[in-house]
XYZ file of C-alpha atoms in Angstrom:
653
model
C 0.000 0.000 0.000
C 2.812 2.401 0.914
C 4.560 1.764 -2.406
C 1.306 2.578 -4.263
C 0.994 5.816 -2.308
C 4.591 6.734 -3.167
C 3.946 6.133 -6.864
C 0.916 8.458 -6.747
C 3.113 11.236 -5.371
C 5.379 11.239 -8.457
C 5.484 14.643 -10.157
C 3.186 14.714 -13.267
C 5.153 15.415 -16.457
C 4.293 18.368 -18.704
C 4.601 17.209 -22.328
C 7.442 14.810 -21.344
C 9.557 17.643 -19.907
C 11.600 17.207 -16.726
C 12.507 20.245 -14.655
C 16.155 19.810 -13.667
C 18.556 21.862 -11.588
C 22.155 21.636 -10.465
C 23.144 19.341 -7.572
C 20.117 17.019 -7.798
C 20.338 13.737 -5.900
C 19.468 10.340 -7.430
C 16.236 10.313 -5.410
C 15.233 13.870 -6.432
C 15.838 13.117 -10.133
C 13.787 9.900 -9.948
C 10.918 11.858 -8.359
C 11.144 14.660 -10.952
C 11.055 12.087 -13.788
C 8.218 10.066 -12.248
C 10.458 6.961 -12.196
C 11.768 4.685 -9.457
C 15.391 4.787 -8.262
C 16.333 1.541 -10.054
C 15.524 3.276 -13.365
C 18.205 5.888 -12.553
C 20.725 3.165 -11.585
C 20.045 1.397 -14.894
C 20.667 4.606 -16.843
C 23.939 5.134 -14.910
C 25.240 1.782 -16.215
C 26.089 3.655 -19.445
C 28.307 6.222 -17.689
C 31.758 6.071 -16.125
C 30.260 6.263 -12.605
C 30.963 3.269 -10.360
C 27.529 2.204 -9.041
C 29.135 0.992 -5.785
C 29.724 4.650 -4.891
C 26.150 5.805 -5.640
C 23.425 6.048 -2.975
C 19.894 7.585 -3.244
C 21.244 10.791 -1.608
C 24.339 11.003 -3.878
C 24.551 14.202 -5.929
C 24.692 13.905 -9.736
C 26.460 16.394 -11.966
C 24.550 18.267 -14.663
C 25.901 16.222 -17.629
C 24.739 12.964 -16.103
C 21.316 14.423 -15.203
C 20.775 15.500 -18.834
C 22.017 12.150 -20.187
C 19.641 10.162 -17.901
C 16.640 12.297 -18.977
C 17.525 11.924 -22.681
C 18.096 8.138 -22.423
C 14.633 7.911 -20.855
C 13.102 9.489 -23.989
C 12.265 12.793 -22.253
C 13.265 16.436 -22.576
C 14.671 18.634 -19.832
C 14.325 22.276 -18.881
C 16.313 24.139 -16.232
C 14.507 25.195 -13.074
C 14.551 28.861 -12.077
C 17.497 29.413 -9.788
C 15.609 31.259 -7.069
C 17.133 28.968 -4.402
C 20.686 29.818 -5.485
C 20.526 33.328 -3.969
C 23.257 33.773 -1.412
C 21.951 33.201 2.067
C 22.693 35.773 4.761
C 25.184 34.623 7.408
C 23.247 34.432 10.701
C 25.940 32.647 12.777
C 26.788 33.623 16.361
C 30.342 34.830 16.982
C 32.483 35.735 19.977
C 32.439 39.303 21.244
C 35.468 41.579 20.631
C 38.155 41.488 23.400
C 37.040 43.160 26.646
C 38.351 46.419 28.074
C 41.205 45.486 30.509
C 39.505 47.705 33.126
C 36.559 45.266 33.473
C 38.714 42.116 33.825
C 38.698 40.323 37.182
C 40.932 37.437 38.410
C 39.678 33.886 37.687
C 40.768 30.415 38.869
C 43.405 28.614 36.743
C 42.212 25.593 34.722
C 44.658 22.709 35.214
C 44.976 19.411 33.296
C 46.867 16.432 34.753
C 48.745 14.397 32.142
C 51.247 11.545 32.368
C 51.934 7.873 31.670
C 49.436 5.083 32.491
C 49.789 3.850 36.124
C 51.944 6.804 37.195
C 49.189 7.945 39.578
C 47.036 10.532 37.755
C 43.728 9.150 39.071
C 45.059 8.698 42.604
C 46.339 12.292 42.577
C 42.936 13.610 41.453
C 41.276 11.420 44.110
C 43.482 12.834 46.860
C 42.944 16.395 45.627
C 39.159 16.266 45.687
C 38.879 14.002 48.755
C 36.409 11.603 47.098
C 36.473 7.926 46.160
C 36.819 8.403 42.391
C 39.940 6.215 42.137
C 38.341 3.253 43.897
C 35.238 3.480 41.683
C 37.170 3.843 38.459
C 38.587 0.326 38.522
C 42.060 1.033 37.273
C 44.860 3.097 35.930
C 43.173 5.186 33.250
C 40.428 7.731 33.872
C 36.978 6.995 32.533
C 35.790 10.270 31.069
C 36.338 13.991 31.047
C 35.262 15.720 34.246
C 36.065 18.924 36.099
C 36.129 19.941 39.759
C 37.344 22.768 42.026
C 39.958 22.577 44.791
C 39.471 25.251 47.461
C 42.747 26.412 49.043
C 42.915 27.363 52.751
C 43.950 30.881 51.630
C 40.713 31.242 49.647
C 42.023 30.691 46.098
C 40.358 28.166 43.801
C 41.901 25.803 41.228
C 39.785 24.116 38.536
C 41.064 20.652 37.627
C 40.212 19.094 34.278
C 40.394 15.320 34.028
C 40.819 13.812 30.523
C 40.611 10.154 29.416
C 44.039 10.413 27.821
C 45.996 12.515 25.415
C 43.623 11.767 22.526
C 40.834 13.925 23.990
C 43.318 16.665 24.995
C 44.512 16.793 21.340
C 40.970 16.641 19.923
C 39.919 19.684 21.953
C 43.034 21.603 20.905
C 42.392 20.629 17.253
C 38.989 22.365 17.492
C 40.759 25.544 18.581
C 39.536 25.260 22.160
C 42.523 25.620 24.414
C 40.798 25.490 27.794
C 43.856 24.593 29.890
C 46.085 27.223 31.522
C 48.544 24.875 33.292
C 49.550 21.211 32.820
C 50.660 19.148 35.828
C 52.950 16.411 34.493
C 52.844 13.323 36.732
C 55.970 11.114 36.591
C 56.499 8.090 38.864
C 59.753 8.460 40.825
C 60.734 4.794 40.379
C 59.788 4.506 36.649
C 61.038 7.790 35.243
C 60.235 9.123 31.765
C 58.023 6.768 29.692
C 56.391 6.968 26.226
C 53.236 8.794 27.361
C 55.316 11.166 29.507
C 57.033 12.337 26.299
C 53.620 12.602 24.546
C 52.290 14.726 27.442
C 55.251 17.125 27.171
C 54.646 17.433 23.415
C 50.919 18.141 23.928
C 51.696 20.882 26.460
C 54.306 22.455 24.135
C 51.957 22.348 21.129
C 49.231 24.023 23.185
C 51.695 26.609 24.562
C 50.783 25.719 28.164
C 53.339 25.913 31.037
C 54.233 22.771 33.049
C 54.510 21.910 36.722
C 56.326 18.643 37.466
C 54.729 16.345 40.084
C 57.152 13.501 40.914
C 54.856 10.853 42.369
C 55.416 7.704 44.509
C 58.274 9.383 46.420
C 57.339 7.228 49.446
C 58.737 4.125 47.697
C 62.274 3.016 48.690
C 63.399 2.761 45.024
C 62.205 6.323 44.241
C 64.817 8.549 42.565
C 63.408 12.056 41.939
C 66.788 13.450 40.829
C 67.008 10.864 38.005
C 63.544 11.948 36.788
C 64.607 15.612 36.640
C 67.789 14.733 34.715
C 65.891 12.489 32.245
C 63.469 15.366 31.545
C 66.352 17.658 30.511
C 66.555 15.656 27.254
C 62.964 16.763 26.493
C 63.539 20.508 27.225
C 61.823 20.336 30.609
C 64.303 22.232 32.793
C 63.545 22.377 36.527
C 64.289 25.468 38.623
C 67.332 23.876 40.331
C 68.955 23.456 36.886
C 68.307 27.105 35.992
C 64.949 26.550 34.268
C 61.416 27.764 35.034
C 59.625 24.429 35.741
C 58.613 23.932 39.387
C 59.156 20.354 40.615
C 57.252 18.970 43.642
C 57.951 15.547 45.218
C 54.613 13.984 46.203
C 52.925 10.770 47.247
C 49.384 10.807 45.848
C 48.538 7.591 47.709
C 49.585 8.921 51.144
C 48.501 12.509 50.391
C 52.012 13.911 51.020
C 52.931 17.412 49.727
C 49.631 17.875 47.838
C 49.147 21.345 49.314
C 52.697 22.238 48.213
C 51.689 21.187 44.659
C 48.479 23.258 44.872
C 50.465 26.282 46.169
C 52.940 25.899 43.274
C 49.943 25.943 40.902
C 48.523 29.093 42.538
C 51.980 30.771 42.347
C 52.282 29.992 38.626
C 48.699 31.215 38.063
C 49.570 34.539 39.749
C 52.544 34.941 37.392
C 50.267 34.244 34.412
C 47.839 36.945 35.698
C 44.750 35.000 34.646
C 41.792 37.361 34.284
C 38.414 37.289 32.548
C 35.388 39.463 31.828
C 32.520 38.278 34.063
C 29.963 40.587 32.376
C 27.942 40.357 29.155
C 27.044 37.383 26.987
C 28.494 34.023 28.088
C 31.316 32.227 26.236
C 32.639 28.803 27.232
C 33.730 25.321 26.139
C 32.041 21.940 26.541
C 34.249 19.483 28.425
C 31.862 16.538 28.572
C 28.518 15.596 27.048
C 26.260 12.789 28.258
C 22.629 11.671 28.337
C 20.700 11.187 31.555
C 17.369 9.316 31.537
C 15.702 11.780 33.886
C 17.430 15.029 32.959
C 17.991 14.547 29.207
C 21.221 15.736 27.537
C 23.702 17.175 30.061
C 27.006 18.940 29.450
C 29.884 19.869 31.711
C 31.388 23.176 30.635
C 34.092 25.635 31.653
C 32.848 29.235 31.498
C 35.460 31.548 29.941
C 33.577 34.852 29.746
C 30.376 36.281 31.208
C 28.343 34.745 34.058
C 26.049 31.824 33.257
C 22.608 31.835 34.956
C 19.345 29.913 34.703
C 17.273 31.073 31.720
C 20.294 31.907 29.506
C 19.933 30.774 25.869
C 23.072 29.019 24.558
C 24.215 27.570 21.231
C 26.923 24.915 20.781
C 27.668 23.104 17.528
C 24.321 22.425 15.826
C 22.148 22.436 18.942
C 20.943 24.951 21.540
C 19.690 25.137 25.101
C 17.581 27.268 27.370
C 19.333 26.680 30.698
C 16.868 25.011 33.097
C 19.304 24.054 35.865
C 22.980 24.427 36.723
C 24.852 21.919 38.923
C 28.327 21.974 40.483
C 30.698 18.956 40.336
C 28.959 17.399 43.358
C 25.515 17.520 41.691
C 24.272 20.449 43.841
C 22.114 23.050 42.083
C 23.783 26.473 41.737
C 22.401 29.820 40.580
C 25.391 31.067 38.568
C 28.837 30.150 37.204
C 31.555 32.719 36.567
C 34.751 32.402 34.407
C 37.052 29.479 35.247
C 34.276 27.579 37.067
C 33.113 24.136 35.868
C 29.341 23.656 35.749
C 26.871 21.044 34.505
C 24.169 22.483 32.223
C 20.666 21.028 31.810
C 18.256 22.124 29.057
C 19.902 21.082 25.755
C 17.702 20.023 22.831
C 20.341 17.474 21.740
C 23.809 16.487 22.978
C 26.590 18.728 21.636
C 30.156 17.347 21.323
C 33.067 17.677 23.755
C 35.193 20.631 22.633
C 32.281 22.587 21.106
C 32.264 26.327 21.792
C 29.343 27.691 23.848
C 27.973 31.128 22.942
C 25.054 32.915 24.610
C 22.468 34.519 22.302
C 19.650 36.976 22.952
C 16.628 34.724 22.404
C 15.372 31.241 21.499
C 14.475 32.523 18.008
C 18.078 33.735 17.544
C 19.396 30.318 18.731
C 17.248 28.502 16.150
C 18.511 30.931 13.479
C 22.148 30.128 14.386
C 21.566 26.344 14.364
C 19.729 26.594 10.998
C 22.675 28.531 9.508
C 25.250 26.030 10.819
C 23.207 23.093 9.485
C 22.956 24.841 6.088
C 26.739 25.466 5.983
C 27.408 21.803 6.827
C 25.025 20.660 4.065
C 26.794 22.925 1.558
C 30.165 21.517 2.617
C 28.855 17.956 2.319
C 27.432 18.649 -1.152
C 30.766 20.123 -2.217
C 32.614 17.037 -0.930
C 30.102 14.702 -2.620
C 30.719 16.440 -5.946
C 34.506 16.158 -5.453
C 34.147 12.424 -4.680
C 31.985 11.854 -7.768
C 34.458 13.742 -9.966
C 37.375 11.710 -8.560
C 35.449 8.456 -9.122
C 34.637 9.536 -12.691
C 38.319 10.022 -13.489
C 39.189 6.712 -11.846
C 36.606 4.757 -13.850
C 36.861 6.576 -17.200
C 39.702 4.371 -18.475
C 37.952 1.215 -17.317
C 34.745 2.384 -18.986
C 36.515 3.173 -22.284
C 38.139 -0.300 -22.316
C 34.735 -1.887 -21.704
C 33.191 0.169 -24.529
C 35.953 -0.966 -26.927
C 35.200 -4.631 -26.099
C 31.512 -4.040 -26.943
C 32.172 -1.857 -30.027
C 31.269 -4.643 -32.499
C 27.786 -5.109 -30.937
C 24.611 -3.268 -31.911
C 23.171 -0.721 -29.483
C 20.512 -3.173 -28.232
C 23.057 -6.020 -27.827
C 25.404 -3.654 -25.965
C 22.614 -2.552 -23.619
C 21.745 -6.193 -22.850
C 25.409 -7.121 -22.234
C 25.972 -4.155 -19.901
C 22.764 -4.856 -18.021
C 23.723 -8.520 -17.486
C 27.220 -7.542 -16.301
C 26.103 -4.867 -13.830
C 22.620 -5.947 -12.750
C 23.853 -7.266 -9.390
C 25.201 -3.829 -8.479
C 21.711 -2.335 -8.428
C 20.441 -4.898 -5.963
C 23.427 -5.065 -3.615
C 23.539 -1.562 -2.189
C 26.336 -1.216 0.403
C 23.845 -0.420 3.187
C 22.075 -3.736 2.667
C 25.237 -5.844 2.976
C 24.738 -8.491 5.661
C 27.592 -10.921 5.177
C 31.106 -9.849 6.082
C 34.421 -11.367 5.201
C 35.784 -13.620 7.965
C 38.917 -11.488 8.010
C 36.953 -8.392 9.123
C 36.106 -7.200 12.629
C 32.956 -5.043 12.687
C 32.511 -3.134 15.948
C 29.761 -1.142 17.626
C 31.154 1.319 20.226
C 28.954 2.634 23.069
C 30.243 4.955 25.804
C 28.883 6.750 28.844
C 29.808 10.226 27.603
C 30.819 11.939 24.386
C 34.421 12.367 25.575
C 34.873 8.632 26.205
C 33.557 7.674 22.761
C 35.774 10.292 21.120
C 38.875 9.047 22.975
C 38.186 5.421 21.888
C 37.541 6.448 18.258
C 40.789 8.447 18.243
C 42.675 5.312 19.321
C 40.882 3.184 16.682
C 41.806 5.803 14.055
C 45.442 4.762 14.554
C 44.641 1.202 13.303
C 46.981 0.600 10.352
C 46.897 -3.191 9.798
C 44.106 -3.537 7.214
C 46.227 -6.120 5.359
C 46.087 -8.423 8.426
C 42.441 -7.910 9.430
C 39.989 -5.175 8.403
C 38.526 -3.074 11.237
C 35.120 -1.546 10.486
C 33.282 0.764 12.906
C 29.611 0.097 12.111
C 28.122 2.469 14.711
C 29.106 4.525 17.758
C 27.059 6.425 20.303
C 26.299 7.177 23.934
C 24.148 5.263 26.404
C 23.493 1.678 27.499
C 23.399 -1.275 25.067
C 20.042 -1.442 23.200
C 18.173 -3.880 20.938
C 19.185 -1.710 17.969
C 22.869 -2.363 18.804
C 22.160 -6.128 18.878
C 20.411 -5.927 15.465
C 23.364 -4.043 13.964
C 25.859 -6.524 15.411
C 23.815 -9.410 13.988
C 23.591 -7.809 10.524
C 27.337 -7.157 10.327
C 28.549 -10.215 12.307
C 30.013 -7.677 14.731
C 31.053 -7.270 18.372
C 29.641 -4.639 20.767
C 32.179 -2.809 22.956
C 30.713 -0.815 25.841
C 32.677 1.639 27.999
C 31.215 2.452 31.437
C 27.736 1.453 30.183
C 25.382 -1.406 31.094
C 23.457 -4.144 29.294
C 20.329 -5.272 31.160
C 19.373 -8.948 31.534
C 16.894 -8.988 28.612
C 19.547 -7.471 26.296
C 22.133 -10.053 27.466
C 19.670 -12.920 26.842
C 18.864 -11.565 23.371
C 22.607 -11.293 22.592
C 23.193 -14.891 23.811
C 20.293 -16.133 21.687
C 21.686 -14.449 18.562
C 25.315 -15.346 19.377
C 26.402 -11.694 19.711
C 29.385 -10.805 21.917
C 28.974 -7.835 24.295
C 32.268 -6.670 25.855
C 31.835 -4.219 28.764
C 34.829 -2.375 30.255
C 35.579 0.418 32.716
C 39.202 0.978 31.644
C 40.047 2.191 28.138
C 43.297 0.269 27.679
C 41.596 -3.003 28.784
C 38.865 -2.407 26.188
C 41.549 -1.896 23.507
C 43.392 -5.066 24.628
C 40.100 -7.003 24.337
C 39.548 -5.521 20.873
C 43.078 -6.641 19.880
C 42.193 -10.186 21.041
C 39.102 -10.081 18.802
C 41.256 -8.945 15.857
C 43.681 -11.815 16.567
C 40.836 -14.367 16.649
C 39.790 -13.328 13.135
C 43.273 -13.741 11.678
C 43.959 -17.095 9.985
C 46.296 -19.404 11.969
C 49.758 -20.058 10.588
C 51.354 -23.537 10.514
C 54.715 -23.755 12.326
C 57.086 -26.683 11.844
C 59.106 -27.802 14.886
C 62.071 -30.136 14.247
C 61.965 -33.164 16.575
C 65.037 -35.039 15.250
C 67.653 -35.230 12.501
C 69.395 -38.252 10.948
C 71.925 -38.841 8.125
C 71.755 -41.598 5.475
C 74.980 -43.677 5.820
C 74.077 -46.700 3.649
C 71.471 -47.752 1.068
C 69.952 -51.183 0.527
C 66.606 -52.662 -0.433
C 64.246 -55.370 0.757
C 61.671 -57.351 -1.213
C 58.119 -57.427 0.082
C 55.967 -59.663 -2.098
C 56.687 -58.598 -5.677
C 57.824 -55.065 -4.665
C 61.384 -53.877 -4.060
C 61.380 -51.357 -1.186
C 64.344 -48.877 -0.873
C 65.696 -48.732 2.713
C 68.079 -46.147 4.218
C 70.547 -47.065 6.944
C 70.611 -43.964 9.166
C 72.203 -42.619 12.351
C 70.325 -40.110 14.514
C 72.617 -37.200 15.379
C 70.079 -34.848 17.006
C 66.797 -35.319 18.897
C 64.812 -38.435 18.046
C 62.858 -40.043 15.207
C 59.236 -40.787 16.155
C 57.241 -42.855 13.683
C 54.006 -40.989 14.564
C 55.504 -37.657 13.397
C 55.936 -36.307 9.869
C 59.230 -36.664 7.936
C 61.012 -34.922 5.081
C 63.994 -35.931 2.932
C 66.559 -33.209 2.203
C 69.159 -33.537 -0.565
C 71.638 -30.743 -1.324
C 69.563 -28.424 0.933
C 66.391 -29.018 -1.148
C 63.308 -30.737 0.286
C 62.537 -33.538 -2.207
C 59.874 -35.437 -0.227
C 57.452 -34.953 2.694
C 55.189 -37.527 4.321
C 54.969 -40.427 6.820
C 57.385 -43.350 7.334
C 56.500 -46.768 5.889
C 58.699 -48.553 8.436
C 61.234 -47.859 11.193
C 63.516 -50.707 12.411
C 66.343 -51.137 14.903
C 68.288 -54.453 14.537
C 65.447 -55.913 12.415
C 62.841 -55.062 15.108
C 59.961 -52.659 14.367
C 60.240 -49.718 16.775
C 58.271 -46.543 17.507
C 61.160 -44.217 18.510
C 64.923 -44.009 17.733
C 67.026 -41.738 19.992
C 70.240 -39.713 19.426
C 73.319 -41.826 18.588
C 71.307 -44.904 17.560
C 71.304 -46.539 14.118
C 68.144 -47.539 12.272
C 66.713 -48.622 8.968
C 63.787 -46.728 7.547
C 61.724 -46.701 4.389
C 59.631 -43.817 3.061
C 58.019 -44.269 -0.338
C 58.502 -47.396 -2.539
C 59.285 -45.154 -5.541
C 61.784 -42.926 -3.683
C 65.507 -43.755 -4.042
C 67.950 -42.633 -1.310
C 71.453 -41.202 -1.738
C 74.269 -41.405 0.833
C 74.482 -38.072 2.616
C 70.715 -37.386 2.453
C 69.265 -35.785 5.600
C 66.116 -37.192 7.228
C 64.209 -34.628 9.324
C 61.504 -35.671 11.788
C 59.114 -32.779 12.562
C 55.681 -31.908 13.880
C 53.255 -29.280 12.584
C 51.341 -26.986 14.910
C 48.773 -24.333 14.103
C 49.745 -21.070 15.817
C 47.319 -18.182 16.104
C 48.703 -15.043 14.446
C 48.605 -11.763 16.382
C 48.078 -8.276 15.006
C 51.086 -5.953 14.754
C 48.894 -2.905 15.553
C 50.303 -0.861 18.439
C 47.698 1.531 19.885
C 50.362 3.124 22.131
C 49.471 1.628 25.543
């Protein structure tokens, strides 16, 4: 019934004329012609477009649009270009820099970076006096968060907690440099490690000053001086060596010297003279984005200018909010948030992304205007990219198309049409989105995370996958929230595995997954999730057969025995290494070339049949009745084992 209704909606043709315009999609052209989409695909068989790259929403260029209309026995006319008028830019932008006279001091925003297991989470735990470390189940933080440390002297420090360097880089890549100071945590007994060097590089690239926190100084093997000297090689020069980097020896576990570290941070912040304008329209950056069943989309943000209050209208990315509630890091409702203060915002229409810029606008109507403009700009960009892709594909397939045309040159037009249709018919009915069977050597994954920042950090790590020749890695879907039936359906369609980070799968979902044979892998620690994913990649790689030599023997003499009417060649051998076991496989080597592989026909010691011959013993053995031995031949006894291959991908943990 629905299909009949759709057919009725087709645009009636005026004297066989089709109104065309630039940048029409396959679907739009089909509708304008009063045809179904398959008709368009069939017409495209006679072009140099690869049908594998064409979807209903793919944009066609003008030449192809005209050709399709003509091949369908119709005429075309160009639509009036009223829609091509340039649209007025209605985006929201930051205000000009404030008058220095209105600036007031603000708390510094500090990020803690360092190598896995060097104590970042424990340090944050000790600083905020909560049980975050015990809840987080391990040595890598779960998602981006922010909290305030109140000093006895009255100063405040805002700490930002990232799930690794990937998120720190992603935020910087968007032009949102939220951090004022980086505390570099290095374990006193381990010294400088790979991620320590990465942290230094991130801080340098962002132009952010460092404070060195040498952790685990309570351990007997701790050597803080070695750490400081190792850091000299990476241009981190501590004050005692004539540099400007403050170094503080701490024990995050025992809470030693944490106030000294906080005071060093406050001292550096005073030197930086961090000030902001607390008046006017709000500007800020989203640190974390998540969905809450009761409260809807929630974001944690750092305010950078203005004072955020309930009722403010904000835009971020392609969504907006009228602020209904504000919460501090402990979940308590607050009335306002000034620059440098982290706050959780409730009232978003949809979840924006971590790193998006927040701008306050005058009204809800203005917010909708801004979002509409940004959506329009994105569509224009996508259309431009689609056209570039189509043009690139055209060039790529032109040669192939011309060769194909030459092969069919001797046929009549009708014969050529039939031949092309037969060759390419399957392409029309196997659209990429409908593919259900995957190659065994492919791992399809569905990624679900608790917050936007977590998902982004995992995707950034997966972006580094560079071993497609070993096993293909395909991300079918990613999103926030607990595992759903939709995730199970996707996993079933693509023969995939669901990876969840700090999310849950209820009993009914687990039973459904078991019934359909779908794996759900839930983790609370990013590097354990990646290790599990590596195991899945390994399991999809074909095993390799490894030969292990069990024994070696040399042929010293040659003779033959007669069994019935057959003459059987026999080699007199001496075992000079390992043993010969009749159950194993054997090979005959002559002049370093393997000339035979297989099983022994017989193995004898002093005319007795035996199972095993050990080193130093002589024996007589026969292989194949048609195989002649030569003195000096080598007999190798070996066993074959299937060994599971492992991926060479190194995600950097």
